[in-house]
């Protein structure tokens, strides 16, 4: 009998976890497994705020896919997916067309701009490792230009961060450490720099523990970060952002850098598949398959999974994406063996939000943590992700050990 072909799209947390668990559990005689990713490396999306602020170099947040796959069991193809033909069971890329018996879509997230005018064009988004490098270099360029120009435009030194969710707050935490370094490097007086976080909701980190939120805001304000809360960004222009302050009241903040961190959606390619989706996220069946498509699994941020206890979607996180990869690998093997698939049940251990190099807030196993202890836990979580996908050698190579 012909071996089935399994095609996995995307080497993010969900896609790689699927691959690593497939290669651990089946031999090359059982299935032909191909992984397609647009780069020959995986990047840690969960460290992108550091690469964006410049507190980590881009090469520190990525590692070679070859380091984690077994080439006798998995074929890796560096290619950009351009189209997914579900009825034809084919994927078109810039490096050929690939057929499949089973497809796993793990193409990750994109920044969501909610149609707000100007954001696509004038704001930067912490979307991937290349975008992170662009943000870092854009900020450095603004500082370098300010120190060179005769007639100084101080708005070059204003950084607006749209959104005070986890991404926005973690990025602000890094900027709190990075700005003094930038000032020193580019001969900029620190009092000239403004970092302003603009949040639409009435609180920072909406829905998170209020005591921890107060801790985070206090920490960031002590580093000079300003907050504009309950004031949505309504437009971006080449000069800065327009903010809604009241019913008919608007403010304009001139800024040399606007970083948009106000939410995510799934990869746009999902919208062309014909599979029902909401903002490019597919409400998956209990076993992670796309409804009505028994040969298509969706993992990570392209999947929408409802938490039935509260009747709301689980937040798109790396923690859940990796767990989904484990289940998808098991379910693929079950299908090949003619067995029943299993239900994906997330095992939520908590969440920790970093506030720069040495501080953080979090709720872990139901307990609140702050400060150096929370920061230590965050680094351990980061190292655990490396361990789960690449084993101890990857932790030694890329792990965070500057813990206390
Ligand atoms: P991704 O990690 O987005 O990977 C998608 C992969 O697909 C990438 O390798 C990409 O190159 C590839 N790809 C995309 N398009 C194509 C294409 N057309 N062709 C080929 N390849 C393609 N979650 C947590 O649990 N904990 C955290 O601490 C945390 N911190 C975060 C910090 C930041 C700054 C951000 C932005 C997010 C954070 N998250 C965190 C959320 C987490 O990063 C995402 O939920 C997670 O990355 C989703 O994983 P994924 O496998 O769906 O896709
Ligand atoms: P989010 O959706 O969690 O937060 C976006 C924020 O932007 C919200 O507070 C929202 O009110 C605000 N916003 C929306 N429109 C706005 C507007 N017009 N003007 C100003 N503010 C606006 O998105 P995120 O922070 O990018 O997080 C995405 C996912 O990644 C989440 O699931 C999150 O849990 C996860 N994540 C986790 C961690 C961690 O665990 N440490 C870190 C980063 C991200």
XYZ file of N, CA, C and O and ligand atoms in Angstrom, residues 9-17 36-39 41-50 52 65 77-83 92-94 105-110 126-129 166-168 170-171 261 264 267-269 299-303 315-322 324 350-354 378 381-382, ligand 1:
361
model
N 2.483 22.794 6.893
C 2.806 24.152 6.435
C 3.113 25.032 7.633
O 2.263 25.248 8.495
N 4.341 25.558 7.682
C 4.724 26.482 8.760
C 5.534 25.786 9.821
O 5.140 24.737 10.345
N 6.713 26.374 10.115
C 7.578 25.813 11.167
C 7.563 26.724 12.394
O 8.595 27.076 12.948
N 6.347 27.131 12.778
C 6.186 27.849 14.047
C 6.058 26.816 15.160
O 6.427 25.647 14.995
N 5.485 27.235 16.270
C 5.366 26.321 17.421
C 4.465 25.134 17.091
O 4.790 23.994 17.420
N 3.318 25.417 16.443
C 2.360 24.348 16.149
C 2.892 23.377 15.109
O 2.840 22.152 15.293
N 3.428 23.915 14.005
C 3.934 23.074 12.928
C 5.131 22.248 13.375
O 5.182 21.033 13.125
N 6.071 22.881 14.057
C 7.262 22.135 14.493
C 6.922 21.085 15.540
O 7.487 19.986 15.533
N 5.995 21.424 16.447
C 5.606 20.428 17.463
C 4.972 19.215 16.780
O 5.203 18.066 17.178
N 7.016 22.478 5.029
C 7.285 23.646 4.170
C 7.284 24.893 5.038
O 6.356 25.124 5.817
N 8.339 25.690 4.923
C 8.401 26.956 5.671
C 9.131 27.979 4.817
O 10.035 27.624 4.056
N 8.756 29.248 4.983
C 9.345 30.259 4.092
C 10.795 30.574 4.418
O 11.510 31.126 3.570
N 11.243 30.230 5.597
C 12.648 30.414 5.961
C 13.224 29.053 6.330
O 12.482 28.141 6.689
N 14.790 28.612 8.911
C 14.908 28.685 10.371
C 13.530 28.873 11.015
O 12.578 29.325 10.366
N 13.463 28.501 12.293
C 12.289 28.806 13.123
C 12.651 30.033 13.948
O 13.784 30.147 14.397
N 11.717 30.943 14.125
C 11.987 32.036 15.066
C 11.040 31.922 16.240
O 9.903 31.461 16.113
N 11.545 32.341 17.392
C 10.741 32.320 18.602
C 9.849 33.561 18.572
O 10.297 34.662 18.934
N 8.601 33.390 18.157
C 7.677 34.531 18.121
C 7.554 35.152 19.510
O 7.342 36.360 19.645
N 7.699 34.317 20.524
C 7.509 34.793 21.897
C 8.680 35.662 22.385
O 8.620 36.208 23.471
N 9.715 35.787 21.567
C 10.843 36.666 21.927
C 10.932 37.880 20.993
O 11.907 38.621 21.030
N 9.935 38.049 20.136
C 10.045 39.090 19.111
C 10.041 40.502 19.687
O 10.586 41.433 19.091
N 9.421 40.682 20.865
C 9.436 42.021 21.476
C 10.869 42.418 21.830
O 11.219 43.590 21.787
N 11.703 41.414 22.151
C 13.094 41.703 22.502
C 13.892 42.074 21.245
O 14.661 43.043 21.240
N 12.643 43.301 18.587
C 12.107 44.570 18.081
C 12.702 45.756 18.830
O 13.020 46.785 18.233
N 16.083 25.028 11.195
C 15.126 23.922 11.221
C 15.887 22.591 11.141
O 15.512 21.605 11.774
N 11.327 21.635 2.952
C 11.375 22.454 1.733
C 11.246 23.918 2.135
O 10.277 24.307 2.792
N 12.258 24.695 1.756
C 12.174 26.146 2.004
C 11.354 26.751 0.879
O 11.787 26.767 -0.288
N 10.160 27.200 1.192
C 9.270 27.748 0.163
C 8.197 28.588 0.833
O 7.838 28.363 1.990
N 7.719 29.551 0.070
C 6.638 30.390 0.562
C 5.323 29.865 -0.004
O 5.189 29.735 -1.231
N 4.398 29.543 0.876
C 3.100 29.034 0.411
C 2.340 30.177 -0.247
O 2.256 31.281 0.304
N 1.783 29.891 -1.446
C 1.042 30.945 -2.163
C -0.441 30.629 -2.272
O -1.260 31.529 -2.405
N -0.792 29.344 -2.203
C -2.201 28.983 -2.305
C -2.431 27.574 -1.794
O -1.547 26.715 -1.906
N 0.311 25.255 -3.476
C 1.196 25.925 -4.433
C 2.164 26.811 -3.652
O 1.759 27.537 -2.735
N 3.447 26.735 -4.036
C 4.454 27.575 -3.379
C 5.313 28.231 -4.459
O 5.170 27.925 -5.643
N 6.245 29.090 -4.000
C 7.182 29.691 -4.959
C 8.307 28.713 -5.306
O 9.250 29.061 -5.998
N -2.087 22.813 8.656
C -1.826 24.238 8.400
C -1.421 24.904 9.718
O -2.203 24.963 10.665
N -0.174 25.384 9.742
C 0.344 26.067 10.951
C 1.042 27.347 10.543
O 2.186 27.582 10.927
N 0.349 28.175 9.758
C 0.996 29.352 9.160
C 0.960 30.588 10.057
O 1.359 31.684 9.629
N 0.490 30.436 11.282
C 0.693 31.480 12.284
C -0.177 32.714 12.176
O -1.229 32.720 11.532
N 0.320 33.787 12.811
C -0.480 35.004 12.987
C 0.031 36.161 12.133
O 1.169 36.159 11.674
N -0.855 37.136 11.964
C -0.486 38.434 11.377
C -1.069 39.499 12.280
O -2.048 39.250 12.982
N 4.948 43.884 15.200
C 5.876 42.859 15.725
C 5.400 41.494 15.216
O 4.920 40.649 15.967
N 5.491 41.291 13.894
C 4.805 40.147 13.286
C 5.696 38.945 13.042
O 5.223 37.812 13.048
N 6.967 39.179 12.800
C 7.896 38.075 12.518
C 9.317 38.612 12.725
O 9.488 39.784 13.066
N 10.303 37.781 12.470
C 11.663 38.201 12.845
C 12.189 39.317 11.931
O 12.928 40.203 12.386
N -0.603 41.799 26.034
C 0.683 41.204 26.445
C 1.835 41.651 25.537
O 2.932 41.947 26.008
N 1.573 41.692 24.218
C 2.655 42.064 23.290
C 3.103 43.506 23.535
O 4.309 43.776 23.647
N 2.132 44.426 23.611
C 2.467 45.832 23.834
C 3.234 46.022 25.132
O 4.278 46.689 25.174
N 4.967 43.786 26.917
C 6.308 43.181 26.897
C 7.282 44.040 26.086
O 8.450 44.195 26.453
N 6.790 44.613 24.991
C 7.647 45.483 24.167
C 8.026 46.745 24.962
O 9.187 47.174 24.963
N 0.550 47.015 18.138
C 0.549 45.735 18.868
C -0.842 45.521 19.459
O -0.989 45.162 20.623
N -4.076 40.232 17.013
C -3.614 39.382 15.918
C -4.787 38.686 15.221
O -5.883 38.604 15.767
N -3.245 33.724 9.535
C -2.605 33.998 8.241
C -3.660 34.168 7.133
O -4.563 33.348 7.004
N -3.510 35.233 6.363
C -4.465 35.570 5.306
C -4.725 34.425 4.313
O -5.794 34.355 3.711
N -3.761 33.524 4.134
C -3.939 32.419 3.171
C -5.150 31.558 3.527
O -5.777 30.956 2.653
N -3.356 24.073 13.193
C -2.707 24.238 14.513
C -2.344 25.697 14.755
O -2.132 26.462 13.822
N -2.216 26.031 16.035
C -1.687 27.343 16.421
C -2.674 28.472 16.174
O -3.886 28.305 16.273
N -2.118 29.629 15.789
C -2.933 30.844 15.716
C -3.928 30.848 14.561
O -4.791 31.722 14.502
N -3.811 29.892 13.631
C -4.818 29.790 12.562
C -6.037 28.995 13.040
O -7.030 28.917 12.325
N -5.919 28.386 14.226
C -7.047 27.600 14.763
C -7.791 28.412 15.820
O -7.182 29.173 16.580
N -7.095 32.114 24.124
C -6.217 33.084 23.464
C -5.193 32.356 22.597
O -4.771 31.246 22.933
N -4.833 32.954 21.469
C -3.817 32.300 20.625
C -2.443 32.415 21.281
O -1.898 33.516 21.396
N -1.906 31.312 21.729
C -0.600 31.350 22.412
C 0.302 30.212 21.918
O -0.177 29.194 21.409
N 1.598 30.396 22.146
C 2.582 29.370 21.800
C 2.365 28.141 22.681
O 2.525 26.998 22.238
N 2.006 28.401 23.939
C 1.753 27.309 24.882
C 0.721 26.339 24.311
O 0.936 25.122 24.261
N -0.388 26.888 23.824
C -1.459 26.044 23.273
C -1.033 25.462 21.909
O -1.290 24.293 21.622
N -0.348 26.273 21.092
C 0.063 25.794 19.753
C 0.924 24.530 19.877
O 0.735 23.564 19.128
N 1.863 24.536 20.833
C 2.747 23.361 20.965
C 1.967 22.142 21.444
O 2.203 21.022 20.988
N -1.151 21.591 20.878
C -1.964 21.138 19.738
C -1.132 20.282 18.796
O -1.619 19.281 18.254
N -0.678 28.692 33.030
C -0.683 30.088 33.469
C -0.056 30.959 32.403
O 0.215 30.504 31.302
N 0.144 32.236 32.757
C 0.833 33.117 31.806
C 1.700 34.106 32.559
O 1.349 34.561 33.654
N 2.844 34.395 31.952
C 3.783 35.350 32.544
C 4.090 36.412 31.496
O 4.373 36.082 30.340
N 4.008 37.668 31.916
C 4.262 38.788 31.003
C 5.541 39.472 31.455
O 5.616 39.965 32.593
N 6.552 39.492 30.602
C 7.820 40.093 31.023
C 7.715 41.617 31.001
O 6.942 42.190 30.236
N 9.622 33.217 33.568
C 9.442 33.514 32.135
C 10.595 32.916 31.336
O 10.388 32.318 30.274
N 10.162 29.257 31.072
C 9.129 28.923 30.076
C 9.742 28.997 28.672
O 9.532 28.127 27.819
N 10.534 30.048 28.439
C 11.190 30.205 27.133
C 12.122 29.022 26.861
O 12.155 28.482 25.749
P 4.044 31.176 14.312
O 4.842 31.012 15.510
O 3.475 32.470 13.933
O 4.779 30.498 13.091
C 4.244 30.477 11.784
C 5.304 29.970 10.846
O 4.765 29.931 9.519
C 6.539 30.857 10.781
O 7.692 30.069 10.798
C 6.393 31.579 9.438
O 7.644 31.920 8.874
C 5.675 30.523 8.618
N 4.917 31.091 7.507
C 4.024 32.106 7.552
N 3.537 32.346 6.332
C 4.122 31.460 5.490
C 4.003 31.201 4.094
N 3.176 31.894 3.306
N 4.756 30.214 3.568
C 5.601 29.484 4.341
N 5.753 29.681 5.651
C 5.015 30.658 6.221
N 2.540 32.962 23.550
C 2.822 32.288 24.695
O 2.273 31.203 24.926
N 3.735 32.772 25.591
C 4.411 33.924 25.389
O 5.233 34.326 26.221
C 4.146 34.657 24.189
N 4.821 35.792 23.936
C 4.601 36.448 22.745
C 5.342 37.592 22.486
C 5.143 38.292 21.313
C 5.955 39.530 21.037
C 4.182 37.826 20.365
C 3.967 38.595 19.084
C 3.436 36.691 20.624
C 3.641 35.986 21.814
N 2.920 34.816 22.106
C 3.176 34.134 23.272
C 1.960 34.272 21.133
C 2.682 33.218 20.268
O 3.874 33.746 19.748
C 1.810 32.704 19.134
O 0.593 32.238 19.669
C 2.531 31.574 18.398
O 3.682 32.060 17.769
C 1.638 30.896 17.373
O 2.342 29.795 16.868
P 2.030 29.225 15.421
O 2.711 27.900 15.331
O 0.597 29.303 15.129
O 2.716 30.212 14.386
